[in-house]
Coordinates of N, CA, C and O in Angstrom, one line a residue:
E1 N 36.2 -22.6 11.0 CA 37.0 -21.2 10.9 C 36.0 -20.6 9.4 O 35.0 -20.9 8.9
E2 N 35.6 -18.9 10.1 CA 35.0 -18.4 9.3 C 35.7 -18.0 7.8 O 36.3 -17.9 7.5
N3 N 34.2 -18.2 6.9 CA 34.8 -17.9 5.4 C 35.0 -16.2 5.3 O 34.2 -15.4 5.7
K4 N 36.5 -16.1 4.8 CA 36.6 -14.7 4.5 C 36.4 -14.2 3.3 O 36.6 -12.8 2.9
T5 N 35.7 -15.0 2.4 CA 36.0 -14.3 0.8 C 34.6 -13.4 0.7 O 33.6 -13.7 1.5
P6 N 34.7 -12.4 0.5 CA 33.5 -11.6 0.2 C 32.7 -11.8 -0.7 O 32.5 -12.8 -1.6
L7 N 31.1 -11.6 -0.2 CA 29.9 -12.3 -1.0 C 29.8 -11.7 -2.4 O 30.1 -12.4 -3.4
L8 N 30.1 -10.4 -2.5 CA 30.0 -9.5 -3.7 C 31.4 -8.7 -3.3 O 31.5 -7.8 -2.5
E9 N 32.2 -8.5 -4.5 CA 33.2 -7.4 -4.4 C 33.0 -7.0 -5.9 O 33.2 -7.6 -6.8
V10 N 33.3 -5.8 -5.9 CA 33.2 -4.9 -7.3 C 34.6 -4.1 -7.1 O 34.5 -3.4 -6.1
K11 N 35.4 -4.3 -8.4 CA 36.5 -3.4 -8.7 C 36.4 -2.6 -9.5 O 36.3 -3.4 -10.9
D12 N 36.5 -1.2 -9.6 CA 36.7 -0.4 -10.7 C 35.7 -0.3 -11.9 O 36.4 -0.6 -13.0
L13 N 34.7 -0.4 -11.6 CA 33.4 -1.0 -12.3 C 33.2 0.4 -13.4 O 33.0 1.4 -12.9
K14 N 33.0 0.2 -14.3 CA 32.9 1.3 -15.5 C 31.7 0.9 -16.3 O 31.9 -0.2 -16.9
K15 N 31.0 1.8 -16.6 CA 29.7 1.6 -17.7 C 29.9 3.2 -18.8 O 29.2 3.9 -18.0
W16 N 30.2 2.8 -19.7 CA 30.5 4.1 -20.5 C 29.6 3.8 -21.7 O 29.4 2.7 -22.4
F17 N 28.7 4.9 -22.3 CA 27.9 5.0 -23.4 C 28.4 5.6 -24.6 O 28.8 6.8 -24.0
P18 N 28.7 5.1 -25.7 CA 28.9 6.1 -26.6 C 28.1 7.4 -27.0 O 27.0 6.8 -26.8
A19 N 28.3 8.4 -27.4 CA 27.7 9.6 -27.3 C 27.9 9.9 -29.0 O 28.8 10.0 -29.4
K20 N 27.0 11.2 -29.4 CA 27.3 11.7 -30.5 C 28.2 12.7 -30.5 O 28.6 13.6 -29.8
S21 N 29.4 12.5 -31.5 CA 30.6 13.1 -31.6 C 30.3 13.9 -32.6 O 29.5 13.7 -33.3
S22 N 31.0 15.4 -32.7 CA 30.7 16.3 -33.6 C 31.4 15.6 -34.8 O 32.5 14.8 -35.2
P23 N 31.0 16.3 -36.3 CA 31.2 15.4 -37.2 C 32.6 16.1 -37.7 O 33.3 15.4 -38.5
F24 N 33.0 17.1 -37.1 CA 34.3 17.8 -37.3 C 35.4 16.9 -36.4 O 36.7 17.4 -36.6
S25 N 34.9 16.0 -35.3 CA 36.1 15.7 -34.5 C 36.1 13.9 -34.7 O 35.2 13.2 -35.1
K26 N 37.5 13.6 -34.9 CA 37.4 12.4 -34.8 C 37.5 11.4 -33.6 O 37.5 10.1 -33.5
E27 N 37.6 12.1 -32.5 CA 37.7 11.8 -31.0 C 36.2 11.1 -30.8 O 35.2 11.8 -30.8
K28 N 36.2 10.0 -30.0 CA 34.9 9.6 -29.4 C 34.7 9.8 -28.4 O 35.5 10.2 -27.5
V29 N 33.4 10.2 -28.1 CA 32.7 10.8 -26.7 C 32.1 10.1 -26.1 O 31.3 9.2 -26.6
F30 N 32.2 10.0 -25.2 CA 31.5 8.7 -24.1 C 30.8 9.2 -22.9 O 31.2 10.4 -22.3
I31 N 29.4 9.2 -22.6 CA 28.9 9.4 -21.5 C 29.4 8.0 -20.3 O 29.0 7.3 -20.5
K32 N 29.8 8.8 -19.4 CA 30.3 8.1 -18.2 C 29.6 7.6 -17.2 O 29.3 8.3 -16.0
A33 N 28.7 6.8 -17.5 CA 27.7 6.4 -16.3 C 27.8 6.3 -15.2 O 27.5 6.4 -14.2
V34 N 29.3 4.9 -15.1 CA 29.7 4.6 -13.8 C 31.1 4.7 -14.4 O 31.5 4.2 -15.4
D35 N 32.0 5.3 -13.4 CA 33.4 5.3 -13.7 C 34.2 5.4 -12.3 O 34.1 6.1 -11.6
G36 N 34.5 3.9 -12.2 CA 35.1 3.4 -11.1 C 34.6 3.2 -9.8 O 35.3 3.6 -8.9
V37 N 33.6 2.6 -9.8 CA 32.9 2.4 -8.7 C 33.5 1.3 -8.0 O 33.5 -0.3 -8.8
S38 N 33.7 0.8 -6.5 CA 34.5 0.0 -6.2 C 33.6 -0.5 -4.6 O 33.4 0.4 -4.2
F39 N 33.3 -1.4 -4.4 CA 32.9 -2.0 -3.2 C 32.9 -3.4 -2.7 O 33.3 -4.5 -3.7
T40 N 33.0 -3.6 -1.5 CA 33.0 -4.9 -0.9 C 31.8 -5.1 -0.1 O 31.5 -4.5 0.8
L41 N 31.2 -6.1 -0.2 CA 29.9 -6.6 0.5 C 30.2 -8.0 0.9 O 30.4 -9.0 0.4
N42 N 30.2 -8.4 2.6 CA 30.3 -9.4 3.0 C 28.7 -10.0 3.6 O 27.8 -9.6 3.5
A43 N 28.9 -11.5 3.9 CA 27.3 -12.0 3.8 C 26.9 -11.6 5.2 O 27.5 -11.0 6.0
G44 N 25.4 -11.1 4.9 CA 24.8 -10.4 6.0 C 24.9 -8.8 6.2 O 24.4 -8.3 6.5
E45 N 25.4 -8.6 5.0 CA 25.6 -6.8 4.9 C 24.7 -6.3 3.9 O 24.5 -7.0 3.2
T46 N 24.7 -5.1 4.4 CA 23.7 -4.4 3.4 C 24.1 -3.1 2.9 O 25.0 -2.6 3.7
L47 N 23.8 -2.9 1.7 CA 24.5 -1.8 1.0 C 23.5 -0.8 0.4 O 22.7 -1.3 -0.4
G48 N 23.4 0.3 0.6 CA 22.5 1.3 0.4 C 23.3 2.2 -0.8 O 24.1 2.9 -0.6
V49 N 22.8 2.7 -1.9 CA 23.4 3.1 -2.9 C 22.5 4.5 -3.0 O 21.3 4.2 -3.3
V50 N 22.8 5.5 -2.7 CA 22.0 7.0 -2.8 C 22.8 7.8 -3.8 O 23.9 8.0 -3.9
G51 N 21.9 8.8 -4.3 CA 22.1 9.6 -5.5 C 21.0 10.2 -6.2 O 20.1 9.9 -6.0
E52 N 21.3 11.3 -6.5 CA 20.1 11.9 -7.6 C 19.9 11.4 -8.7 O 20.3 10.5 -9.2
S53 N 19.0 11.8 -9.5 CA 18.2 10.6 -10.4 C 19.2 11.2 -11.5 O 19.5 12.1 -11.7
G54 N 19.7 10.0 -12.3 CA 20.1 10.2 -13.4 C 21.8 9.9 -13.2 O 22.6 10.1 -14.1
C55 N 22.0 9.8 -11.7 CA 23.4 9.8 -11.6 C 24.5 8.3 -11.8 O 25.4 8.3 -11.5
G56 N 23.6 7.2 -12.4 CA 24.2 6.0 -12.6 C 24.1 4.8 -11.7 O 24.6 3.7 -11.5
K57 N 22.9 4.8 -10.5 CA 22.5 3.9 -9.3 C 22.0 2.7 -10.3 O 22.7 1.5 -9.9
S58 N 21.1 2.9 -11.0 CA 20.7 1.8 -11.6 C 21.5 0.9 -12.8 O 21.7 -0.3 -13.0
T59 N 22.4 1.8 -13.3 CA 23.4 1.4 -14.2 C 24.3 0.5 -13.6 O 24.7 -0.4 -14.2
M60 N 24.3 0.9 -12.2 CA 25.4 0.1 -11.6 C 25.2 -0.9 -11.3 O 25.8 -2.2 -11.3
G61 N 24.1 -1.1 -10.7 CA 23.3 -2.7 -10.7 C 23.1 -3.5 -11.6 O 23.6 -4.4 -11.5
R62 N 22.6 -2.7 -13.0 CA 22.5 -3.7 -13.9 C 23.8 -4.1 -14.5 O 24.0 -4.9 -15.1
S63 N 24.8 -3.0 -14.4 CA 26.3 -3.9 -14.9 C 26.9 -4.7 -13.9 O 27.5 -6.0 -14.0
V64 N 26.5 -4.7 -12.6 CA 26.9 -5.6 -11.8 C 26.3 -7.1 -12.1 O 26.9 -8.0 -12.0
L65 N 24.8 -6.8 -12.5 CA 24.2 -8.4 -12.8 C 24.8 -8.3 -14.1 O 23.9 -9.7 -14.8
R66 N 25.4 -7.8 -14.8 CA 25.7 -8.2 -16.0 C 24.3 -8.0 -17.5 O 24.3 -8.6 -18.4
L67 N 23.3 -7.4 -17.0 CA 22.0 -7.1 -17.3 C 22.7 -6.0 -18.7 O 21.9 -6.0 -19.8
L68 N 23.6 -5.2 -18.0 CA 24.5 -4.3 -18.8 C 25.7 -4.8 -19.0 O 26.4 -5.2 -18.0
E69 N 26.4 -4.9 -20.1 CA 27.9 -5.1 -20.1 C 28.7 -4.2 -19.9 O 29.1 -3.1 -20.3
P70 N 29.4 -4.5 -18.6 CA 30.6 -3.3 -18.0 C 31.3 -3.3 -19.1 O 31.9 -3.9 -19.7
T71 N 31.7 -1.7 -19.0 CA 32.8 -1.2 -20.4 C 34.0 -1.8 -19.5 O 34.9 -2.1 -20.3
D72 N 34.4 -1.8 -18.3 CA 35.5 -2.4 -17.6 C 35.3 -2.6 -16.1 O 34.4 -2.2 -15.8
G73 N 36.6 -3.3 -15.4 CA 36.2 -3.5 -14.1 C 35.8 -5.1 -13.8 O 36.2 -5.7 -14.5
Q74 N 35.5 -5.4 -12.4 CA 35.5 -6.5 -12.3 C 34.4 -7.0 -11.1 O 34.4 -5.8 -10.2
V75 N 33.7 -8.0 -11.2 CA 32.7 -8.0 -10.4 C 33.0 -9.8 -9.9 O 32.9 -10.5 -10.8
L76 N 33.2 -9.9 -8.5 CA 33.4 -11.1 -8.1 C 32.5 -11.7 -7.2 O 31.8 -10.8 -6.0
F77 N 31.5 -13.0 -7.3 CA 30.6 -13.2 -6.5 C 31.2 -14.6 -5.7 O 31.3 -15.5 -6.5
E78 N 31.3 -14.6 -4.6 CA 31.8 -15.7 -3.7 C 33.1 -15.8 -4.6 O 33.5 -17.4 -4.4
G79 N 33.9 -14.9 -4.9 CA 35.4 -15.4 -5.3 C 35.3 -15.5 -6.7 O 36.4 -15.8 -7.2
K80 N 34.2 -15.8 -7.2 CA 34.1 -16.1 -8.6 C 33.8 -14.8 -9.6 O 32.9 -13.8 -9.5
D81 N 34.8 -14.5 -10.8 CA 34.6 -13.8 -11.4 C 33.7 -13.8 -12.4 O 33.5 -14.5 -13.3
Y82 N 32.5 -12.9 -12.1 CA 31.2 -12.7 -12.8 C 31.5 -12.3 -14.0 O 30.6 -12.6 -14.9
T83 N 32.5 -11.2 -14.3 CA 32.5 -10.3 -15.5 C 33.2 -11.2 -16.5 O 33.3 -10.9 -17.9
A84 N 34.1 -12.5 -16.2 CA 34.8 -13.3 -16.9 C 34.0 -14.7 -17.6 O 34.3 -15.3 -18.2
L85 N 32.4 -14.6 -17.4 CA 31.5 -15.7 -17.6 C 31.3 -15.6 -18.7 O 30.8 -14.5 -19.3
K86 N 31.4 -16.8 -19.7 CA 30.8 -16.6 -21.1 C 29.0 -17.1 -20.8 O 28.7 -17.1 -19.9
S87 N 28.4 -16.4 -21.9 CA 27.0 -16.5 -22.1 C 26.4 -17.7 -21.5 O 25.3 -17.5 -20.7
S88 N 26.8 -18.8 -21.7 CA 26.3 -20.2 -21.2 C 26.5 -20.2 -19.8 O 25.7 -20.7 -19.1
E89 N 27.8 -19.8 -19.3 CA 27.8 -19.8 -17.9 C 27.3 -18.9 -17.2 O 26.9 -19.0 -15.9
L90 N 26.9 -17.6 -17.4 CA 26.2 -16.8 -17.1 C 24.8 -17.0 -16.8 O 24.3 -16.7 -15.9
A91 N 24.2 -17.7 -18.0 CA 22.8 -18.1 -17.8 C 22.7 -19.2 -16.8 O 21.8 -19.2 -15.9
K92 N 23.7 -20.3 -16.1 CA 23.4 -20.7 -15.4 C 23.7 -20.1 -14.1 O 23.2 -20.4 -12.9
S93 N 24.3 -19.0 -14.1 CA 24.6 -18.2 -12.8 C 23.6 -17.3 -12.5 O 23.7 -16.6 -11.3
R94 N 22.6 -17.0 -13.2 CA 21.8 -15.9 -13.1 C 20.9 -16.0 -11.9 O 20.0 -15.0 -11.3
S95 N 20.8 -17.2 -11.4 CA 20.1 -17.3 -10.3 C 20.8 -16.9 -8.9 O 20.1 -16.8 -8.0
D96 N 22.0 -16.8 -8.9 CA 22.9 -16.4 -7.8 C 22.9 -14.8 -7.1 O 22.8 -14.4 -5.9
L97 N 22.6 -14.1 -8.4 CA 22.2 -12.8 -8.0 C 21.0 -12.4 -8.6 O 20.3 -12.7 -9.9
Q98 N 20.1 -11.6 -7.9 CA 18.6 -10.8 -8.2 C 18.8 -9.7 -8.0 O 19.3 -9.0 -7.0
I99 N 17.9 -8.8 -9.0 CA 17.6 -7.5 -8.5 C 16.2 -7.2 -8.0 O 15.0 -7.8 -8.6
I100 N 16.2 -6.4 -7.0 CA 14.9 -5.7 -6.3 C 14.4 -4.4 -7.1 O 15.4 -3.5 -6.4
F101 N 13.7 -3.8 -7.6 CA 13.6 -2.6 -7.9 C 12.7 -1.8 -7.1 O 12.0 -2.1 -6.4
Q102 N 13.5 -0.5 -7.2 CA 12.9 0.6 -6.3 C 11.4 0.4 -6.6 O 10.9 0.7 -5.7
D103 N 11.0 0.6 -7.9 CA 9.7 0.9 -8.4 C 9.0 -0.5 -8.5 O 9.3 -1.0 -9.4
P104 N 8.5 -1.2 -7.5 CA 8.0 -2.2 -7.6 C 7.0 -2.6 -8.7 O 6.7 -3.5 -9.3
S105 N 5.9 -1.6 -8.6 CA 5.0 -1.8 -9.7 C 5.5 -1.8 -11.1 O 4.5 -2.4 -12.1
A106 N 6.6 -1.1 -11.6 CA 7.0 -1.1 -12.8 C 7.6 -2.5 -13.2 O 7.9 -2.8 -14.5
S107 N 8.2 -3.4 -12.0 CA 8.6 -4.7 -12.4 C 7.4 -6.0 -12.4 O 8.0 -6.9 -12.5
L108 N 6.3 -5.7 -11.9 CA 5.3 -6.7 -11.6 C 4.0 -6.4 -12.9 O 3.8 -5.3 -12.8
D109 N 4.1 -7.6 -13.6 CA 3.3 -7.8 -14.9 C 1.8 -7.8 -14.3 O 1.5 -8.6 -13.6
P110 N 1.1 -6.6 -14.8 CA -0.3 -6.2 -14.2 C -1.3 -7.3 -14.6 O -2.1 -7.7 -13.8
R111 N -0.8 -8.0 -15.6 CA -1.8 -9.2 -16.2 C -1.6 -10.5 -15.5 O -2.1 -11.4 -15.6
M112 N -0.3 -10.4 -14.4 CA -0.4 -11.7 -13.8 C -0.7 -11.9 -12.4 O -0.5 -10.6 -11.8
T113 N -1.1 -12.8 -11.5 CA -1.2 -13.0 -10.4 C 0.2 -12.8 -9.6 O 0.8 -13.5 -10.2
V114 N -0.1 -12.7 -8.2 CA 1.3 -12.7 -7.3 C 1.9 -14.3 -7.6 O 2.9 -14.0 -7.5
G115 N 1.2 -15.1 -7.4 CA 1.3 -16.5 -7.5 C 2.0 -16.7 -8.8 O 3.2 -17.4 -9.1
E116 N 1.8 -16.1 -9.7 CA 2.0 -16.6 -11.3 C 3.5 -15.8 -11.1 O 4.4 -16.6 -11.7
I117 N 3.5 -14.6 -10.8 CA 4.8 -13.8 -10.8 C 5.8 -14.9 -10.2 O 7.0 -14.7 -10.7
I118 N 5.7 -15.0 -8.8 CA 6.4 -15.8 -8.0 C 7.0 -17.1 -8.8 O 8.2 -17.8 -8.8
G119 N 5.9 -17.9 -9.2 CA 6.0 -19.2 -9.5 C 6.9 -18.9 -11.3 O 7.3 -20.1 -11.4
E120 N 7.0 -17.9 -11.8 CA 7.4 -17.8 -13.3 C 9.2 -18.1 -12.5 O 9.6 -18.5 -13.2
A121 N 9.6 -17.2 -11.7 CA 11.1 -17.6 -11.4 C 11.3 -19.3 -11.2 O 12.3 -19.7 -11.6
L122 N 10.3 -19.9 -10.4 CA 10.4 -21.4 -10.3 C 10.6 -21.8 -11.3 O 11.5 -23.0 -11.3
D123 N 9.5 -21.2 -12.4 CA 10.0 -22.4 -13.6 C 10.8 -22.0 -14.3 O 11.5 -23.0 -14.9
I124 N 11.2 -21.1 -14.8 CA 12.3 -20.7 -15.4 C 13.6 -21.1 -14.8 O 14.4 -22.1 -15.6
H125 N 13.9 -21.6 -13.4 CA 15.0 -22.1 -13.2 C 14.8 -23.6 -12.8 O 15.4 -24.5 -12.1
N126 N 13.7 -24.2 -13.3 CA 13.3 -25.5 -13.1 C 13.4 -25.8 -11.4 O 14.1 -26.9 -10.9
L127 N 12.7 -25.4 -10.5 CA 13.0 -25.5 -8.9 C 12.0 -26.5 -8.5 O 12.1 -26.7 -7.1
C128 N 11.0 -26.6 -8.7 CA 9.9 -27.3 -8.7 C 9.6 -28.6 -9.3 O 8.9 -28.5 -10.7
P129 N 10.0 -29.7 -9.3 CA 9.3 -31.1 -9.8 C 7.9 -31.0 -10.3 O 7.6 -31.8 -11.3
N130 N 6.8 -30.5 -9.5 CA 5.3 -30.9 -9.8 C 4.7 -29.5 -9.4 O 5.0 -28.6 -8.4
K131 N 3.5 -29.9 -9.7 CA 2.5 -28.6 -9.5 C 2.6 -28.7 -7.9 O 2.4 -27.1 -7.1
K132 N 2.3 -29.4 -7.2 CA 2.0 -29.5 -5.8 C 3.1 -28.6 -4.5 O 3.1 -27.9 -4.0
D133 N 4.3 -29.0 -5.6 CA 5.6 -28.5 -4.7 C 5.7 -27.2 -5.2 O 6.2 -26.2 -4.3
R134 N 5.3 -26.7 -6.1 CA 5.4 -25.2 -6.8 C 4.5 -24.7 -5.9 O 4.9 -23.4 -5.5
T135 N 3.3 -24.9 -5.7 CA 2.2 -24.2 -5.0 C 2.5 -24.0 -3.3 O 2.6 -22.9 -3.1
D136 N 3.0 -24.9 -3.0 CA 3.7 -24.9 -1.4 C 4.7 -23.7 -1.5 O 4.6 -23.3 -0.4
R137 N 5.9 -23.9 -2.2 CA 7.1 -23.2 -2.7 C 6.4 -21.7 -2.6 O 6.8 -21.0 -1.9
I138 N 5.6 -21.4 -3.5 CA 4.9 -20.2 -3.3 C 3.9 -19.3 -2.1 O 4.5 -18.4 -1.4
K139 N 3.4 -20.5 -1.5 CA 2.7 -20.1 -0.3 C 4.0 -20.1 0.7 O 3.8 -19.1 1.6
E140 N 4.8 -20.8 0.7 CA 6.1 -20.6 2.0 C 6.9 -19.0 1.6 O 7.1 -18.3 2.5
L141 N 6.8 -18.9 0.1 CA 7.7 -17.5 0.2 C 6.8 -16.2 0.7 O 7.1 -15.2 1.0
L142 N 5.3 -16.4 0.1 CA 4.6 -15.4 0.7 C 4.5 -15.1 2.0 O 4.8 -13.9 2.7
G143 N 4.6 -16.0 2.8 CA 4.5 -16.2 4.2 C 6.2 -15.6 4.7 O 6.1 -14.9 5.8
R144 N 7.4 -15.9 4.1 CA 8.4 -15.1 4.5 C 8.6 -13.8 4.3 O 9.5 -13.3 5.4
V145 N 7.9 -13.4 3.6 CA 7.9 -11.8 3.2 C 6.7 -11.3 4.0 O 6.6 -9.9 4.0
G146 N 6.0 -11.9 4.5 CA 4.7 -11.3 5.4 C 3.3 -11.2 4.7 O 2.4 -10.1 5.2
L147 N 3.3 -11.6 3.6 CA 1.7 -11.7 3.0 C 1.2 -13.2 3.4 O 1.8 -14.0 3.5
N148 N -0.2 -13.1 3.0 CA -1.0 -14.1 3.2 C -1.2 -14.9 1.9 O -0.6 -14.7 0.9
T149 N -1.0 -16.3 2.5 CA -1.5 -17.2 1.2 C -2.4 -17.2 0.2 O -2.1 -17.3 -0.9
E150 N -3.5 -16.2 0.6 CA -4.5 -16.1 -0.4 C -4.1 -15.0 -1.1 O -4.7 -14.9 -2.2
H151 N -3.1 -14.2 -0.9 CA -2.5 -13.2 -1.6 C -2.3 -13.9 -3.2 O -2.1 -13.0 -3.9
A152 N -1.7 -14.8 -3.2 CA -1.1 -15.5 -4.8 C -2.5 -15.3 -5.6 O -1.7 -15.2 -6.9
N153 N -3.5 -15.3 -5.5 CA -4.7 -14.9 -6.4 C -4.9 -13.6 -7.0 O -5.7 -13.3 -7.7
R154 N -4.3 -12.7 -6.2 CA -4.6 -11.3 -6.4 C -3.7 -10.6 -7.6 O -2.4 -11.5 -7.6
Y155 N -3.9 -9.8 -8.1 CA -3.3 -9.0 -9.1 C -2.1 -8.0 -8.2 O -2.6 -7.4 -7.4
P156 N -1.1 -7.5 -8.9 CA -0.2 -6.7 -8.3 C -1.2 -5.1 -7.8 O -0.5 -4.4 -7.0
H157 N -2.0 -4.6 -8.5 CA -2.5 -3.3 -8.4 C -3.3 -3.3 -7.3 O -4.1 -2.4 -6.6
E158 N -3.8 -4.5 -6.7 CA -4.4 -4.9 -5.2 C -3.7 -4.7 -3.9 O -4.4 -4.9 -3.1
F159 N -2.4 -4.3 -4.2 CA -1.5 -4.3 -3.3 C -1.1 -2.9 -3.2 O -0.9 -2.0 -4.1
S160 N -0.5 -2.6 -1.8 CA 0.2 -1.2 -1.7 C 1.7 -1.2 -2.3 O 2.0 -2.5 -2.5
G161 N 1.9 -0.3 -2.0 CA 3.5 -0.3 -2.6 C 4.3 -0.7 -1.9 O 5.2 -2.0 -2.5
G162 N 4.3 -0.9 -0.3 CA 5.1 -1.5 0.4 C 5.1 -3.5 0.4 O 5.7 -4.1 0.1
Q163 N 3.8 -3.7 -0.3 CA 3.4 -5.3 -0.2 C 3.7 -5.2 -1.6 O 4.2 -6.5 -1.8
Q164 N 3.5 -4.3 -2.7 CA 4.2 -4.8 -4.0 C 6.0 -5.2 -3.8 O 6.1 -6.1 -4.4
Q165 N 6.5 -4.4 -3.2 CA 7.8 -4.7 -3.1 C 8.1 -6.1 -2.1 O 9.1 -6.5 -2.5
R166 N 7.3 -6.3 -1.1 CA 7.6 -7.7 -0.8 C 7.4 -8.9 -1.7 O 8.1 -9.8 -1.5
V167 N 6.5 -8.8 -2.7 CA 6.4 -9.4 -3.8 C 7.5 -9.5 -4.8 O 8.2 -10.8 -5.1
G168 N 7.8 -8.5 -5.0 CA 9.6 -8.4 -5.6 C 10.7 -9.5 -4.7 O 11.2 -9.9 -5.4
I169 N 10.5 -9.0 -3.5 CA 11.5 -9.8 -2.4 C 11.5 -11.4 -2.4 O 12.0 -12.0 -2.7
A170 N 10.0 -11.9 -2.6 CA 9.6 -12.9 -2.6 C 10.1 -13.8 -3.9 O 10.7 -14.9 -4.0
R171 N 10.2 -12.6 -5.1 CA 10.7 -13.4 -6.4 C 11.8 -13.5 -6.1 O 12.6 -14.7 -6.8
A172 N 12.4 -12.8 -5.6 CA 14.0 -12.9 -5.6 C 14.7 -14.0 -4.9 O 15.4 -14.7 -5.1
L173 N 13.7 -14.2 -3.8 CA 14.2 -15.4 -2.9 C 14.0 -16.7 -3.4 O 14.2 -17.8 -2.9
A174 N 12.9 -16.8 -4.3 CA 12.3 -18.0 -4.9 C 13.5 -18.7 -5.5 O 13.5 -20.2 -5.4
V175 N 14.8 -18.3 -5.9 CA 15.8 -19.1 -6.7 C 16.6 -19.3 -5.6 O 17.9 -19.5 -6.1
N176 N 16.5 -19.2 -3.9 CA 17.6 -19.2 -3.2 C 18.8 -18.3 -3.2 O 19.9 -18.7 -3.2

């Protein structure tokens, strides 16, 4: 029987930031960056989020991942309430959800080689028991995203924007 649990379910997500209020008013003022967003994403589906600059797309994504703490709402990943996780549980679940930034050059450290960038994710989550496994996994990930294994020794600025995006995808795939 097919699993009916959605991969990701977001219910009435809100992220409000406190704003400066008038010194004459006791009322708190908020900037409602995300206000009541809901969606369901099943395995194999893709969701595109489109909107003008500053409308809250990135804030929504960061709130789903709890890189920003949501003001209200619920995020369920494989049926597990991601918004209810304590910080220690959240740290263990970090590898479940990964972000791939729209502007890849801003998310790739220019002082690190592509191999080091991808390997960093493997190191943080202790996914490779030794150096050979780590090197093999980096090469496998580069191949999966259509880059050559020798690209591991190059720096981000040596790649086109599309290739940099592939590096970001390889880094996200590194943690399975």
